[in-house]
Coordinates of C-alpha atoms and ligand atoms in Angstrom, one line a residue:
X1 CA 41.1 28.7 -79.0
X2 CA 43.8 27.9 -82.4
X3 CA 42.2 24.2 -82.9
X4 CA 38.8 25.6 -83.1
X5 CA 39.8 28.2 -86.1
X6 CA 41.5 25.7 -87.7
X7 CA 38.6 23.3 -87.4
X8 CA 36.2 25.9 -88.8
X9 CA 38.4 26.6 -91.8
X10 CA 38.8 23.2 -92.7
X11 CA 34.8 22.6 -92.2
X12 CA 34.1 25.3 -94.6
X13 CA 36.5 23.7 -97.1
X14 CA 34.9 20.0 -97.1
X15 CA 31.3 21.5 -96.8
X16 CA 31.4 23.0 -99.8
X17 CA 33.2 19.8 -101.1
X18 CA 30.4 17.7 -99.4
X19 CA 27.8 19.7 -101.1
X20 CA 29.0 18.4 -104.6
X21 CA 29.2 14.3 -103.6
X22 CA 26.0 12.2 -102.9
X23 CA 26.6 12.5 -99.1
X24 CA 24.2 14.9 -97.6
X25 CA 25.2 17.8 -95.6
X26 CA 21.7 18.6 -94.4
X27 CA 19.3 16.8 -91.7
X28 CA 15.7 18.2 -90.7
X29 CA 16.8 21.1 -92.7
X30 CA 19.8 21.9 -91.0
X31 CA 23.5 21.9 -91.9
X32 CA 26.3 22.2 -89.7
X33 CA 27.3 25.3 -91.5
X34 CA 24.1 26.9 -90.2
X35 CA 25.9 27.5 -86.9
X36 CA 29.6 28.7 -87.7
X37 CA 31.6 29.4 -84.6
X38 CA 28.9 28.0 -82.2
X39 CA 31.7 26.9 -79.8
X40 CA 33.1 30.4 -79.6
X41 CA 29.7 32.6 -79.2
X42 CA 27.4 30.4 -77.6
X43 CA 27.4 29.2 -73.8
X44 CA 29.1 26.1 -72.7
X45 CA 26.6 24.7 -70.5
X46 CA 28.5 21.8 -69.5
X47 CA 31.1 18.8 -70.1
X48 CA 30.4 15.2 -69.8
X49 CA 32.6 12.3 -69.3
X50 CA 31.8 8.9 -70.6
X51 CA 34.0 6.4 -68.5
X52 CA 33.3 3.3 -70.7
X53 CA 34.7 5.1 -73.9
X54 CA 36.6 7.7 -72.1
X55 CA 34.6 10.1 -74.3
X56 CA 34.3 13.8 -73.4
X57 CA 31.0 16.0 -74.7
X58 CA 30.3 19.7 -74.4
X59 CA 27.1 20.9 -74.7
X60 CA 26.6 24.5 -76.1
X61 CA 23.4 26.7 -75.9
X62 CA 22.5 29.6 -77.7
X63 CA 21.2 32.9 -76.5
X64 CA 17.7 31.7 -76.3
X65 CA 18.4 28.2 -75.0
X66 CA 20.7 29.7 -72.3
X67 CA 18.7 32.7 -71.0
X68 CA 15.6 29.9 -70.4
X69 CA 18.0 27.1 -69.1
X70 CA 19.5 29.1 -66.5
X71 CA 16.0 30.6 -65.4
X72 CA 14.9 27.3 -64.8
X73 CA 12.8 27.4 -67.6
X74 CA 11.8 23.9 -69.5
X75 CA 9.4 24.8 -72.2
X76 CA 12.0 25.9 -74.9
X77 CA 10.6 28.9 -77.0
X78 CA 11.3 28.4 -80.9
X79 CA 14.7 29.6 -81.8
X80 CA 16.4 27.7 -78.7
X81 CA 19.5 25.4 -80.1
X82 CA 21.5 23.1 -78.3
X83 CA 24.9 21.7 -79.4
X84 CA 26.9 18.7 -78.3
X85 CA 30.5 17.9 -79.5
X86 CA 32.0 14.7 -78.7
X87 CA 35.9 14.0 -78.6
X88 CA 37.7 10.9 -78.1
X89 CA 40.6 12.0 -75.4
X90 CA 44.0 11.3 -75.6
X91 CA 47.0 12.0 -73.3
X92 CA 49.1 15.1 -73.5
X93 CA 52.3 13.8 -74.1
X94 CA 54.2 16.9 -72.8
X95 CA 52.5 16.4 -69.5
X96 CA 50.3 13.4 -69.0
X97 CA 48.5 14.2 -66.1
X98 CA 44.9 14.2 -67.4
X99 CA 43.3 13.2 -70.7
X100 CA 42.6 16.0 -73.3
X101 CA 40.4 16.5 -76.0
X102 CA 41.5 14.4 -79.1
X103 CA 39.9 13.9 -82.3
X104 CA 36.2 14.9 -82.7
X105 CA 33.4 12.2 -83.4
X106 CA 30.4 14.1 -84.1
X107 CA 28.2 17.1 -83.8
X108 CA 24.9 17.3 -82.9
X109 CA 22.1 19.9 -82.6
X110 CA 18.7 20.3 -81.2
X111 CA 16.6 23.0 -82.8
X112 CA 13.5 24.0 -81.5
X113 CA 10.5 24.7 -83.8
X114 CA 7.1 23.4 -82.1
X115 CA 5.3 23.3 -85.1
X116 CA 7.7 22.3 -87.6
X117 CA 8.9 19.5 -85.4
X118 CA 5.8 18.4 -84.2
X119 CA 6.5 14.8 -84.7
X120 CA 9.5 14.7 -82.3
X121 CA 8.1 17.1 -79.3
X122 CA 8.9 20.3 -81.1
X123 CA 12.7 19.7 -81.4
X124 CA 14.5 19.2 -84.8
X125 CA 17.4 16.8 -84.4
X126 CA 20.6 17.0 -86.7
X127 CA 23.8 15.1 -86.4
X128 CA 26.9 15.5 -88.4
X129 CA 30.4 14.1 -88.9
X130 CA 33.3 16.9 -88.3
X131 CA 33.3 17.2 -92.0
X132 CA 29.6 18.5 -91.9
X133 CA 28.5 15.4 -93.3
X134 CA 25.2 13.9 -92.2
X135 CA 25.2 10.9 -90.5
X136 CA 24.2 8.2 -92.8
X137 CA 20.9 6.5 -92.1
X138 CA 17.2 7.0 -92.6
X139 CA 16.4 10.6 -91.6
X140 CA 12.9 9.9 -89.8
X141 CA 14.1 7.0 -88.0
X142 CA 17.3 8.7 -86.8
X143 CA 15.2 11.8 -85.8
X144 CA 12.2 9.4 -84.1
X145 CA 15.3 7.9 -82.2
X146 CA 17.0 10.7 -81.2
X147 CA 13.4 12.1 -79.9
X148 CA 12.9 8.9 -78.0
X149 CA 15.9 8.8 -76.1
X150 CA 15.6 12.7 -75.2
X151 CA 11.9 12.0 -73.7
X152 CA 13.7 10.2 -71.1
X153 CA 14.1 14.0 -69.4
X154 CA 10.6 15.1 -70.6
X155 CA 10.9 16.9 -67.2
X156 CA 13.9 18.9 -68.2
X157 CA 12.3 20.0 -71.5
X158 CA 13.9 17.0 -73.4
X159 CA 17.3 18.0 -72.7
X160 CA 20.0 15.8 -70.8
X161 CA 22.6 18.8 -69.8
X162 CA 22.2 21.0 -66.8
X163 CA 24.4 24.1 -66.1
X164 CA 27.4 23.4 -64.5
X165 CA 27.1 24.5 -60.9
X166 CA 29.8 27.1 -60.9
X167 CA 28.4 29.2 -64.2
X168 CA 25.2 29.7 -62.0
X169 CA 25.5 29.5 -58.2
X170 CA 21.6 29.9 -58.0
X171 CA 20.9 27.2 -60.4
X172 CA 20.0 24.0 -58.6
X173 CA 20.0 20.9 -60.8
X174 CA 16.4 20.5 -61.7
X175 CA 15.3 17.7 -59.1
X176 CA 13.5 15.9 -62.1
X177 CA 9.9 14.5 -61.2
X178 CA 10.7 11.0 -62.8
X179 CA 13.8 10.9 -60.8
X180 CA 16.6 8.6 -61.4
X181 CA 17.3 6.2 -64.3
X182 CA 15.7 3.0 -62.8
X183 CA 12.1 5.1 -62.8
X184 CA 13.0 6.2 -66.6
X185 CA 14.1 3.2 -68.3
X186 CA 12.6 -0.1 -67.6
X187 CA 13.9 -3.1 -67.9
X188 CA 11.9 -6.4 -68.2
X189 CA 13.2 -9.7 -66.9
X190 CA 13.5 -12.4 -69.8
X191 CA 13.9 -16.0 -69.5
X192 CA 16.4 -17.9 -71.4
X193 CA 13.9 -19.5 -73.4
X194 CA 12.2 -16.4 -74.5
X195 CA 15.5 -14.3 -75.6
X196 CA 15.4 -12.7 -79.2
X197 CA 17.6 -15.4 -81.3
X198 CA 20.5 -13.0 -81.9
X199 CA 20.9 -12.4 -77.9
X200 CA 20.3 -15.9 -77.2
X201 CA 23.3 -16.8 -79.4
X202 CA 25.7 -14.1 -78.0
X203 CA 24.6 -15.4 -74.6
X204 CA 25.4 -18.9 -75.3
X205 CA 26.0 -20.9 -72.0
X206 CA 24.3 -18.2 -69.9
X207 CA 21.6 -20.0 -67.9
X208 CA 19.4 -17.7 -66.0
X209 CA 17.0 -14.7 -67.2
X210 CA 18.5 -11.4 -68.7
X211 CA 17.1 -7.9 -68.4
X212 CA 15.6 -6.0 -71.6
X213 CA 15.1 -2.2 -71.9
X214 CA 11.2 -2.0 -72.4
X215 CA 10.0 -0.6 -75.8
X216 CA 7.9 1.6 -74.2
X217 CA 11.0 3.3 -72.6
X218 CA 12.7 3.4 -75.7
X219 CA 10.1 2.8 -78.8
X220 CA 12.5 3.9 -81.1
X221 CA 16.2 3.0 -81.9
X222 CA 19.2 3.9 -84.6
X223 CA 22.5 2.9 -84.5
X224 CA 23.7 5.6 -82.6
X225 CA 21.4 4.3 -79.8
X226 CA 23.3 1.3 -79.5
X227 CA 26.4 3.1 -78.5
X228 CA 24.6 5.7 -76.2
X229 CA 22.6 3.3 -74.3
X230 CA 25.9 1.2 -73.0
X231 CA 26.5 2.9 -69.8
X232 CA 22.8 2.3 -68.7
X233 CA 23.0 -1.3 -69.6
X234 CA 26.4 -1.3 -67.7
X235 CA 24.4 -0.2 -64.6
X236 CA 21.6 -2.8 -65.0
X237 CA 24.2 -5.5 -65.3
X238 CA 25.7 -4.6 -61.9
X239 CA 22.5 -3.6 -60.5
X240 CA 20.6 -7.0 -61.4
X241 CA 23.8 -9.6 -61.9
X242 CA 22.7 -10.5 -65.1
X243 CA 23.3 -9.6 -68.7
X244 CA 21.4 -6.7 -70.0
X245 CA 20.3 -5.7 -73.5
X246 CA 18.6 -3.3 -75.8
X247 CA 16.9 -5.1 -78.8
X248 CA 14.6 -3.5 -81.3
X249 CA 12.4 -5.8 -82.9
X250 CA 11.7 -3.1 -86.1
X251 CA 15.2 -2.6 -86.8
X252 CA 16.8 -5.7 -85.5
X253 CA 19.5 -3.9 -83.7
X254 CA 20.7 -4.9 -80.4
X255 CA 23.2 -4.0 -77.8
X256 CA 24.5 -6.6 -75.2
X257 CA 26.5 -6.2 -71.7
X258 CA 27.7 -8.9 -69.6
X259 CA 29.8 -9.6 -66.7
X260 CA 33.3 -11.0 -67.4
X261 CA 33.9 -13.0 -64.1
X262 CA 37.3 -14.6 -65.8
X263 CA 38.8 -11.2 -66.3
X264 CA 40.8 -9.6 -63.4
X265 CA 40.1 -5.9 -62.3
X266 CA 40.8 -3.9 -59.6
X267 CA 38.8 -4.5 -56.4
X268 CA 36.4 -1.6 -56.7
X269 CA 35.9 -2.2 -60.5
X270 CA 34.1 -4.8 -62.2
X271 CA 34.9 -6.4 -65.4
X272 CA 32.4 -6.3 -68.2
X273 CA 31.7 -7.5 -72.0
X274 CA 29.8 -5.9 -74.5
X275 CA 28.5 -6.6 -78.2
X276 CA 26.2 -4.5 -80.7
X277 CA 24.3 -5.6 -84.0
X278 CA 26.8 -5.2 -87.0
X279 CA 25.3 -5.0 -90.5
X280 CA 25.3 -8.6 -92.4
X281 CA 27.2 -10.5 -93.2
X282 CA 29.4 -9.6 -90.3
X283 CA 28.8 -11.5 -86.9
X284 CA 28.2 -9.6 -83.6
X285 CA 30.8 -10.5 -81.3
X286 CA 31.8 -9.3 -77.8
X287 CA 34.6 -6.8 -77.4
X288 CA 37.6 -7.0 -75.3
X289 CA 36.6 -6.7 -71.7
X290 CA 36.8 -3.3 -69.7
X291 CA 37.0 -2.6 -66.1
X292 CA 34.2 -0.5 -65.0
X293 CA 34.0 1.2 -61.6
X294 CA 31.2 0.2 -59.8
X295 CA 28.5 2.8 -59.3
X296 CA 27.3 4.2 -56.0
X297 CA 23.8 3.6 -57.2
Ligands
LIG301 C1 20.0 6.5 -76.1 C2 20.0 8.2 -75.9 C3 20.3 9.1 -77.0 C4 20.0 9.2 -78.0 C5 19.6 8.1 -78.8 C6 20.4 10.4 -78.5 N1 20.7 11.1 -77.2 FE1 21.4 13.1 -77.5 N2 21.9 13.0 -75.5 C7 22.1 12.0 -74.8 C8 22.5 12.1 -73.3 C9 22.6 11.4 -72.3 C10 23.1 13.6 -73.7 C11 23.7 14.4 -72.6 C12 25.0 14.5 -73.0 C13 26.0 13.4 -72.7 O1 26.2 12.8 -71.8 O2 26.7 12.7 -73.8 C14 22.6 14.0 -74.8 C15 22.7 15.4 -75.4 C16 22.6 15.8 -76.5 C17 22.5 17.3 -76.6 C18 22.8 18.4 -76.1 C19 21.5 18.9 -75.0 C20 21.5 17.8 -74.0 O3 20.1 17.3 -74.4 O4 21.9 18.0 -73.4 C21 22.2 17.1 -78.4 C22 22.2 18.5 -79.1 C23 21.8 15.9 -78.5 N3 22.0 15.1 -77.6 C24 21.5 15.6 -79.8 C25 21.2 14.3 -80.2 C26 20.6 13.9 -81.6 C27 20.9 15.0 -82.8 C28 20.4 12.4 -81.4 C29 20.2 11.5 -82.6 C30 20.7 11.7 -83.8 C31 20.4 12.1 -80.1 N4 20.8 13.1 -79.4 C32 20.1 10.8 -79.8 C33 21.0 10.9 -75.3 C34 20.8 10.2 -76.2

């Protein structure tokens, strides 16, 4: 792919510049440049699409990771690495039938080293922007938050992605012991008077209870969690017909989703509003309503 080649040339150049600035290019001992050309030489495991943000994600596995994954092994050995690349989608102006990958948003890695990354269940996490800079923030907090969410799929070896069916016709999506999302992420019903202040302010006018992601389900949160959790909040809003939110007391980070009944959507879709915490002195506000296809479950 031509664009991949160009990307890596640009990447090489900006990486060198990155080193000379104060912005770090390293996270947990890893750099984007440690995995050159992974998108050409590793196995493409799967593609996932996010309906609410129209984002495409591609997951790749190196040889060790792929050989274990495709044989159904979930206890990954040292040296296994997964990568995920996220793109915003755009139209192909020449023939706009379906959306195509547009700008890259971020590149993430999970590197298996049981001894080195004991604190994060044996996976070393790293997140970079396409120019090779590590995402800003406290590295330990970020890593704990990556690991906390990935623990939701402990029964898949902390790896969400599953091979696309056509890659391995013998491979059945592992029937996880914990089952569906409702059993992995617990929501507690919180009465209006017990809502955290920031949430109560955002839900002004709402009288009934709201659903909060339990801190046992997600004990660590970083700003990236707020975006990643939104599809799940959406599902819970639809399931429980009440606003749903994630609130992390330690970091004061939160994300909220609620119904937007005034907003018109096609009959098989539902209108939702979402908001999340923003750095002071800005104030969180609800973004424009989105129409979201009602999920089957
Ligand atoms: C709130 C949940 C959540 C958080 C936090 C999170 N992830 Fe993930 N991650 C996912 C999901 C879900 C997928 C599956 C692919 C997709 O849908 O985007 C995934 C996929 C991945 C993959 C591909 C392998 C796999 O598990 O499928 C890597 C690599 C990865 N994430 C790295 C990270 C890193 C690094 C961080 C922290 C900086 C992080 N993740 C934080 C939910 C999360």
